[in-house]
PDB file of C-alpha atoms in Angstrom:
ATOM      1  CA  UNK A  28     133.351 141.507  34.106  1.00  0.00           C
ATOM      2  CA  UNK A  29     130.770 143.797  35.438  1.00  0.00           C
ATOM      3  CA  UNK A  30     129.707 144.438  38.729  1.00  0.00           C
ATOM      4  CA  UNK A  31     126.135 144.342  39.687  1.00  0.00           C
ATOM      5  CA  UNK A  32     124.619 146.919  42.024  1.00  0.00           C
ATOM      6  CA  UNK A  33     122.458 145.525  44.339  1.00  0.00           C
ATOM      7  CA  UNK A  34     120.315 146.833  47.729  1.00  0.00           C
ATOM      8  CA  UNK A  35     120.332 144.970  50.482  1.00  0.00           C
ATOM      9  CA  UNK A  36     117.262 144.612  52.918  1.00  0.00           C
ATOM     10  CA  UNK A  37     119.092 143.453  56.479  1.00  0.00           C
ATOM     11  CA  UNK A  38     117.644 143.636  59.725  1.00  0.00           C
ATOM     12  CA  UNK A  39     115.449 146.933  58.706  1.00  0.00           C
ATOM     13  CA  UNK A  40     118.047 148.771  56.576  1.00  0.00           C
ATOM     14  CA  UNK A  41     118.867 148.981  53.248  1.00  0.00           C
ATOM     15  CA  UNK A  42     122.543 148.389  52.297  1.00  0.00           C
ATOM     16  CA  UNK A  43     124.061 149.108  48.833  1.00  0.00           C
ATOM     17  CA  UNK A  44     126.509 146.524  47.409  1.00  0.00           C
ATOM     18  CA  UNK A  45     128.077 145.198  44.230  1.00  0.00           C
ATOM     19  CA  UNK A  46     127.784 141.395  43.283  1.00  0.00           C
ATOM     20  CA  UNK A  47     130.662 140.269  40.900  1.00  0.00           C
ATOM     21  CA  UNK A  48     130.192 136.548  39.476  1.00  0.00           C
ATOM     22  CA  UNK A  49     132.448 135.201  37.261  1.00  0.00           C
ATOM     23  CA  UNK A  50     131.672 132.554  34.327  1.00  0.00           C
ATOM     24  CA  UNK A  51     131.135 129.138  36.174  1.00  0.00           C
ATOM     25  CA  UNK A  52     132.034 130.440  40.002  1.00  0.00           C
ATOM     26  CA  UNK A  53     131.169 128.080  42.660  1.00  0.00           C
ATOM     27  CA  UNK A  54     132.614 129.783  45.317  1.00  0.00           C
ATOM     28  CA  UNK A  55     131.891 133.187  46.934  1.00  0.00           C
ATOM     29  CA  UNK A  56     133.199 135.616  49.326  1.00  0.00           C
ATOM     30  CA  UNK A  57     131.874 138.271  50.876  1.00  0.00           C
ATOM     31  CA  UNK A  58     133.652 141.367  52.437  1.00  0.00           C
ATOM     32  CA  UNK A  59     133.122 142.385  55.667  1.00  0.00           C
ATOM     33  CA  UNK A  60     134.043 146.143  56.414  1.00  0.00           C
ATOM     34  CA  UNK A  61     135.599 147.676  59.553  1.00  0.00           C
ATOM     35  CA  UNK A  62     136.008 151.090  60.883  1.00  0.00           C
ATOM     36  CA  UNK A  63     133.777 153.158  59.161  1.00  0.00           C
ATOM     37  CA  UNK A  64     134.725 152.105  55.317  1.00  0.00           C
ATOM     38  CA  UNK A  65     132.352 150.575  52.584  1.00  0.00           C
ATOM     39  CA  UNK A  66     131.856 149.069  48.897  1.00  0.00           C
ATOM     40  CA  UNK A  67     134.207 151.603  47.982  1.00  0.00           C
ATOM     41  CA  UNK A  68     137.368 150.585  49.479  1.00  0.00           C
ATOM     42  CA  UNK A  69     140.284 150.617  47.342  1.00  0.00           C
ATOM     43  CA  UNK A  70     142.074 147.813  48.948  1.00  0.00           C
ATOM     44  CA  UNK A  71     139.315 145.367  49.692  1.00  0.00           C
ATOM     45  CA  UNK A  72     138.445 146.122  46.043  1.00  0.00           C
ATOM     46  CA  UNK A  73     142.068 145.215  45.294  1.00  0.00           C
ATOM     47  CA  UNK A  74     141.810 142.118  46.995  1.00  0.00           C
ATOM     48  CA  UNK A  75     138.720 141.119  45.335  1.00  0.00           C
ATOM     49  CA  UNK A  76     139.277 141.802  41.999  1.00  0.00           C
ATOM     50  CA  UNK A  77     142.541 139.061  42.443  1.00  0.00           C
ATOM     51  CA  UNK A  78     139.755 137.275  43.531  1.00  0.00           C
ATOM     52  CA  UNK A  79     137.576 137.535  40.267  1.00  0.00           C
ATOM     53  CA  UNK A  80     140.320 136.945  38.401  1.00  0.00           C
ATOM     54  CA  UNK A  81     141.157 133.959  40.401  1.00  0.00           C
ATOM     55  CA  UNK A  82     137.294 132.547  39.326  1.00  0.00           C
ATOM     56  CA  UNK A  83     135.432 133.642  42.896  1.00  0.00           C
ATOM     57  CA  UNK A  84     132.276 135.535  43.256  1.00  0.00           C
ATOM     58  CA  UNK A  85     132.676 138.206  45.325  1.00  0.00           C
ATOM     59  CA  UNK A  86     129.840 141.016  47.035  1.00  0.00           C
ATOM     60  CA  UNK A  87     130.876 144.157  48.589  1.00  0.00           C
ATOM     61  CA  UNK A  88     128.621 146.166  50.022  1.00  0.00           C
ATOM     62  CA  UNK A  89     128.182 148.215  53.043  1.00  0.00           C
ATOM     63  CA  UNK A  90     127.532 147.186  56.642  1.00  0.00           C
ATOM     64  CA  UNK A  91     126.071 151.012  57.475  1.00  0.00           C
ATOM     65  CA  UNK A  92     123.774 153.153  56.332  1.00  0.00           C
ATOM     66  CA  UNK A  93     124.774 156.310  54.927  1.00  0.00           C
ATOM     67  CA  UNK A  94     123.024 158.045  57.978  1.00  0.00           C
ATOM     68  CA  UNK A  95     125.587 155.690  60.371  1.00  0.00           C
ATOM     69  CA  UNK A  96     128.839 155.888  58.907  1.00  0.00           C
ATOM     70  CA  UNK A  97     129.494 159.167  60.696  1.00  0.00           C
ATOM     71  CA  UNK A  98     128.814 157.181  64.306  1.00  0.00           C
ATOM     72  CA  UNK A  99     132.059 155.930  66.078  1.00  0.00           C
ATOM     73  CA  UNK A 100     129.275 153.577  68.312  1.00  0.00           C
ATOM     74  CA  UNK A 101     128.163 152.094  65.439  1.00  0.00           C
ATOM     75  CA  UNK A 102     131.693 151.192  63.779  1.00  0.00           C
ATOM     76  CA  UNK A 103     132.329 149.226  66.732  1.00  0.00           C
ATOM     77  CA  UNK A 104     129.112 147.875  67.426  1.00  0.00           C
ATOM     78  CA  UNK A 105     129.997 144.235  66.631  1.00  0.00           C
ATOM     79  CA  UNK A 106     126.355 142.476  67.562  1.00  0.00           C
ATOM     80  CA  UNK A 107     125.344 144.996  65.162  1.00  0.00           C
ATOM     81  CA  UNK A 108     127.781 144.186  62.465  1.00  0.00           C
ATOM     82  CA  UNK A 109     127.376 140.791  62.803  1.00  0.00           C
ATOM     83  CA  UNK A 110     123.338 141.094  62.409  1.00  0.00           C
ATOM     84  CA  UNK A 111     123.422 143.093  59.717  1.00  0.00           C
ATOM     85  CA  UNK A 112     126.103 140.494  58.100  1.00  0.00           C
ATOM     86  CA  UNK A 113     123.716 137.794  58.672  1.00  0.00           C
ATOM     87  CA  UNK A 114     120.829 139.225  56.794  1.00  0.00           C
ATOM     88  CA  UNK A 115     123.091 139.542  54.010  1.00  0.00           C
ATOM     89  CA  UNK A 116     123.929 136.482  54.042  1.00  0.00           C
ATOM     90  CA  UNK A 117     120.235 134.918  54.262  1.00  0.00           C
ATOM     91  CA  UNK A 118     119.786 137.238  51.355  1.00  0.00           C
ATOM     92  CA  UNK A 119     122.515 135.838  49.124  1.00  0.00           C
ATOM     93  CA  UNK A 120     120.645 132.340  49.891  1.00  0.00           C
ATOM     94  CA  UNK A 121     117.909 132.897  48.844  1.00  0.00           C
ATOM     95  CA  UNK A 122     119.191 134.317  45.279  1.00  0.00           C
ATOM     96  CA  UNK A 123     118.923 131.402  42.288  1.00  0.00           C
ATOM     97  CA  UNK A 124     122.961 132.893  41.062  1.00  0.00           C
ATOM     98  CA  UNK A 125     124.661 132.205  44.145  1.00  0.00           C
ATOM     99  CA  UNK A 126     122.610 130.772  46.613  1.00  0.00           C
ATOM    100  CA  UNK A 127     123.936 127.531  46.006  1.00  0.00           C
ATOM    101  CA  UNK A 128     127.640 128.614  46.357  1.00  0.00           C
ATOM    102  CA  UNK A 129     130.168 128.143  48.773  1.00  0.00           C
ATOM    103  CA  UNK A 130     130.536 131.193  51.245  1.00  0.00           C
ATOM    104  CA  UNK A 131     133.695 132.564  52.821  1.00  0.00           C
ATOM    105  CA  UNK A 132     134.124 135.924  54.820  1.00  0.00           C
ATOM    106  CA  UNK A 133     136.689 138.436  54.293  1.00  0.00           C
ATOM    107  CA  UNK A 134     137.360 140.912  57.122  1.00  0.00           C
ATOM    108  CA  UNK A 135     139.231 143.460  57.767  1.00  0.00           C
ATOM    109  CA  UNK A 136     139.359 145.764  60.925  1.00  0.00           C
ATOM    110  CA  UNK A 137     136.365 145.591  63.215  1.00  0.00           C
ATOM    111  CA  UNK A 138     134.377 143.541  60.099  1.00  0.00           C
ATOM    112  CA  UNK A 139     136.663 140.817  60.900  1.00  0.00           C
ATOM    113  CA  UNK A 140     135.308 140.731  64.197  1.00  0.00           C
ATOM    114  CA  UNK A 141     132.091 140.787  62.883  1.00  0.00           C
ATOM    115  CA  UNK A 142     132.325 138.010  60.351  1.00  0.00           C
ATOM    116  CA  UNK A 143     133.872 135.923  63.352  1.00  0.00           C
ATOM    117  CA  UNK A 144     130.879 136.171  65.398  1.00  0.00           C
ATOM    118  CA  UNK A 145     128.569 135.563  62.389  1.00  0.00           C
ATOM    119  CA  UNK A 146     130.891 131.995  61.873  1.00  0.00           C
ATOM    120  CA  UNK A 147     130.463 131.529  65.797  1.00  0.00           C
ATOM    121  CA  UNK A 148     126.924 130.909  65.560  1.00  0.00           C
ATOM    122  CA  UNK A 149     125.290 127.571  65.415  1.00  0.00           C
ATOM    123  CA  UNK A 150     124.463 126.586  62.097  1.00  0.00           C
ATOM    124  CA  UNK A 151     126.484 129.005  60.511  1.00  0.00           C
ATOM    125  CA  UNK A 152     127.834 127.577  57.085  1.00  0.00           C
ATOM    126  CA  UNK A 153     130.744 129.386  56.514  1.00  0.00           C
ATOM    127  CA  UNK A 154     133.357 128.041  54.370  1.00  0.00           C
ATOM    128  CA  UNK A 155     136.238 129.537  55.543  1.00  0.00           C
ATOM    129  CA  UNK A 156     137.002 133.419  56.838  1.00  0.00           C
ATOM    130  CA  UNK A 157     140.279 135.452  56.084  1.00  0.00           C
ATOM    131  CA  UNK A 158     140.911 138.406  58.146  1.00  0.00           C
ATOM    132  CA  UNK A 159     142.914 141.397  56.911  1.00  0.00           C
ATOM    133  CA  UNK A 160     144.706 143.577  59.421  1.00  0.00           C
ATOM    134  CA  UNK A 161     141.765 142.863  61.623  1.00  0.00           C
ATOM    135  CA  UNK A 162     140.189 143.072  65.503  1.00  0.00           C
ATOM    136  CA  UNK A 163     139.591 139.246  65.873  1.00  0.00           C
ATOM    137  CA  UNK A 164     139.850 140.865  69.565  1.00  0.00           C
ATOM    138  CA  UNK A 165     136.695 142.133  69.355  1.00  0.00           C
ATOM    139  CA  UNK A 166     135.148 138.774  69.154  1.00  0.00           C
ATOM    140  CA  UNK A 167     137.109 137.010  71.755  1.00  0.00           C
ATOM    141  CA  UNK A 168     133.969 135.405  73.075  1.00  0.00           C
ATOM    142  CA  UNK A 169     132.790 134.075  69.996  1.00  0.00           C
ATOM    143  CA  UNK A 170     136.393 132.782  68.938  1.00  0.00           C
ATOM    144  CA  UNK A 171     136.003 129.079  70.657  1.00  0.00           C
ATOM    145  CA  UNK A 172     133.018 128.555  68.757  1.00  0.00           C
ATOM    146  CA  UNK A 173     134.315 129.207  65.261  1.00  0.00           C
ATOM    147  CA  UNK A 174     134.447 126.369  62.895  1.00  0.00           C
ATOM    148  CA  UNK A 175     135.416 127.587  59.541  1.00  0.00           C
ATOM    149  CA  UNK A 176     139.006 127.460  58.717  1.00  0.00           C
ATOM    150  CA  UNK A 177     140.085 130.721  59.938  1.00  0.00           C
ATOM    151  CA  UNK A 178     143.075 132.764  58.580  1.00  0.00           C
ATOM    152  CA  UNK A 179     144.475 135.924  60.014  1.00  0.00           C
ATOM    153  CA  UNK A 180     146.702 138.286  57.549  1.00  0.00           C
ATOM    154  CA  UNK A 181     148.549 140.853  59.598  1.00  0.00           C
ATOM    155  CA  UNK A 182     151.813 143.702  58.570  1.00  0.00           C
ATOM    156  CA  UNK A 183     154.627 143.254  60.392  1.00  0.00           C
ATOM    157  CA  UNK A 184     155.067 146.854  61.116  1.00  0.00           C
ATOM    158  CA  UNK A 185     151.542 146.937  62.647  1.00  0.00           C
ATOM    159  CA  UNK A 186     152.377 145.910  66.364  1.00  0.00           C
ATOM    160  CA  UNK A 187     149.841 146.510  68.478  1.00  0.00           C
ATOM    161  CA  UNK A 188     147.150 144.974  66.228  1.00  0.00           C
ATOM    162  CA  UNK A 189     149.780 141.893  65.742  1.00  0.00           C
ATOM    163  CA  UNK A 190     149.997 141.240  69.049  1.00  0.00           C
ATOM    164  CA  UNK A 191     146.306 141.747  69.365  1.00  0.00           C
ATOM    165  CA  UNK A 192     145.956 138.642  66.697  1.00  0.00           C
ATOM    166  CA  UNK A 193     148.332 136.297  68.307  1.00  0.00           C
ATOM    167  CA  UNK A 194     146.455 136.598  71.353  1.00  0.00           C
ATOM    168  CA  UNK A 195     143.071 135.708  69.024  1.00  0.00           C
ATOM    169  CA  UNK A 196     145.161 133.012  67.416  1.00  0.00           C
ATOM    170  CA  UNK A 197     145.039 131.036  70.799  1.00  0.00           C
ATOM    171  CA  UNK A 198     141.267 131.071  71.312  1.00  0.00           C
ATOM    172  CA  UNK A 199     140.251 129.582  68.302  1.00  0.00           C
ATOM    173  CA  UNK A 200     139.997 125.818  68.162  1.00  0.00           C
ATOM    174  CA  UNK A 201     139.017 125.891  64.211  1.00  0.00           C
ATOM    175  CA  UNK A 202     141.856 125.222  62.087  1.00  0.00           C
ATOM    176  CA  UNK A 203     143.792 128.440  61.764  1.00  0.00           C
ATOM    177  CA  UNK A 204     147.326 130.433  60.777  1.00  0.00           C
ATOM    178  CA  UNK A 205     148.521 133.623  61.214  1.00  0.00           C
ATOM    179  CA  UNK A 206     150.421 134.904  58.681  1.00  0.00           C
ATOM    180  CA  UNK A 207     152.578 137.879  58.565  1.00  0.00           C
ATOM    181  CA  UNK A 208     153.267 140.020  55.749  1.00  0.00           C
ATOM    182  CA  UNK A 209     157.010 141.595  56.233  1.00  0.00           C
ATOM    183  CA  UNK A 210     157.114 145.377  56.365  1.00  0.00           C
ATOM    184  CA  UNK A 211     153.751 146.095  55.980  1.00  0.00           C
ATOM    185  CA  UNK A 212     151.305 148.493  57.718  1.00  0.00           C
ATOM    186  CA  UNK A 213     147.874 148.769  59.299  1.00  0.00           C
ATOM    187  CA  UNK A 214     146.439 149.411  56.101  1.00  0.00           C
ATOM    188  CA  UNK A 215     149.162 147.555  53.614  1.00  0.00           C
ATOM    189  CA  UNK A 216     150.182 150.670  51.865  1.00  0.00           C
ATOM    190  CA  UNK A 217     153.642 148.874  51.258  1.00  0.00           C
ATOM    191  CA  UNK A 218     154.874 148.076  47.579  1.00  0.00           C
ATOM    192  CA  UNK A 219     153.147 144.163  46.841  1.00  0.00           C
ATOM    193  CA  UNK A 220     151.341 144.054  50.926  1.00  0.00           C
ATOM    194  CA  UNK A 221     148.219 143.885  49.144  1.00  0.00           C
ATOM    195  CA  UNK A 222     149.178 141.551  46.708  1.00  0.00           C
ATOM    196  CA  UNK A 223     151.016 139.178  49.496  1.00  0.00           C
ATOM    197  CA  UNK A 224     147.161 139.173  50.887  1.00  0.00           C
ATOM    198  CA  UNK A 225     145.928 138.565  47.714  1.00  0.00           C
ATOM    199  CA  UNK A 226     147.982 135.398  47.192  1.00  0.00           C
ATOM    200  CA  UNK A 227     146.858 134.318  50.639  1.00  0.00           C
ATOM    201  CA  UNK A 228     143.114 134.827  50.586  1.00  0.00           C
ATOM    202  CA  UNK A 229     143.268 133.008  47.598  1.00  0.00           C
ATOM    203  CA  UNK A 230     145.123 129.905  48.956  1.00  0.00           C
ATOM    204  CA  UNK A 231     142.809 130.207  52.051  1.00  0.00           C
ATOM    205  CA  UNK A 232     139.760 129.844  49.795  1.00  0.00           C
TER     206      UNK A 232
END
């Protein structure tokens, strides 16, 4: 299966992606990026490849322009994030292949705050988010107000953003688990960490 490259008008800016729809996929997720990486990444391309395979629809693309990505501000702008997530996500409405689908957020780092403050706001129709090694933190205020089925993926060896998580964890009132993947890192270098999210985003979805 081929990806599609696709540019994406959102609030003013024009954000390259790559739309991925299986044979008969009713479901689709979209990643979210965090701290300064894209499209491109190898693990949330990981991730959503399992998810092809599994029979989702996936888009990556990225939350910054090009001119951006070299601005710390920006990377941890969340309002930002979250607008520009939201155009996106008007724009995959309004497309006759996947409009009709189901949508679910994937987020990892400060995108997973992001997508948790796009499924804060009212009306949002998010089927369900998964965050991976993410800054839920980040969107503390918006955490009550979640309604989507929220689950938060975390390495054991990654403490400080753990703890971070569990603290999250008890602001949400959505149903929600936090699950922790045994020996893994920040960035789930570890020998099957990616796959262990794999099998969970998959579940979660």
């Amino acid at each position: 299966m081929l990806a599609t490259g696709v540019m994406i008008r959102s609030q003013g800016v024009d954000l390259a992606g790559e739309l991925s729809v299986p044979p008969n996929a009713t479901r689709l997720v979209v990643f979210v990026h965090g701290s300064g990486s894209g499209r491109m990444s190898p693990r949330n391309r990981r991730v959503a490849h399992a998810l092809n395979r599994a029979g989702f629809a996936t888009l990556l693309f990225d939350l910054l322009a090009e001119a951006e990505e070299g601005a710390r501000a920006a990377v941890f702008d969340i309002p930002l994030l979250a607008s520009r997530l939201d155009g996106v996500l008007s724009w995959l409405a309004n497309r006759v292949d996947v409009g009709s689908m189901v949508v679910g957020l994937f987020g990892a780092s400060t995108g997973a705050a992001a997508a948790l403050t796009s499924a804060a706001e009212p009306g949002a129709s998010i089927g369900a988010v998964v965050s991976r090694g993410g800054r839920p933190d980040l969107a503390a205020a918006a955490l009550p107000q979640v309604t989507a089925p929220t689950l938060l993926v975390v390495g054991g060896d990654d403490g400080v953003v753990l703890e971070l998580n569990r603290s999250a964890a008890d602001l949400l009132r959505c149903e929600h688990r936090l699950v922790v993947v045994p020996g893994a890192t920040h960035l789930f270098e570890g020998p099957g960490a990616l796959e262990a999210v794999s099998v969970e985003a998959i579940r979660w979805f």
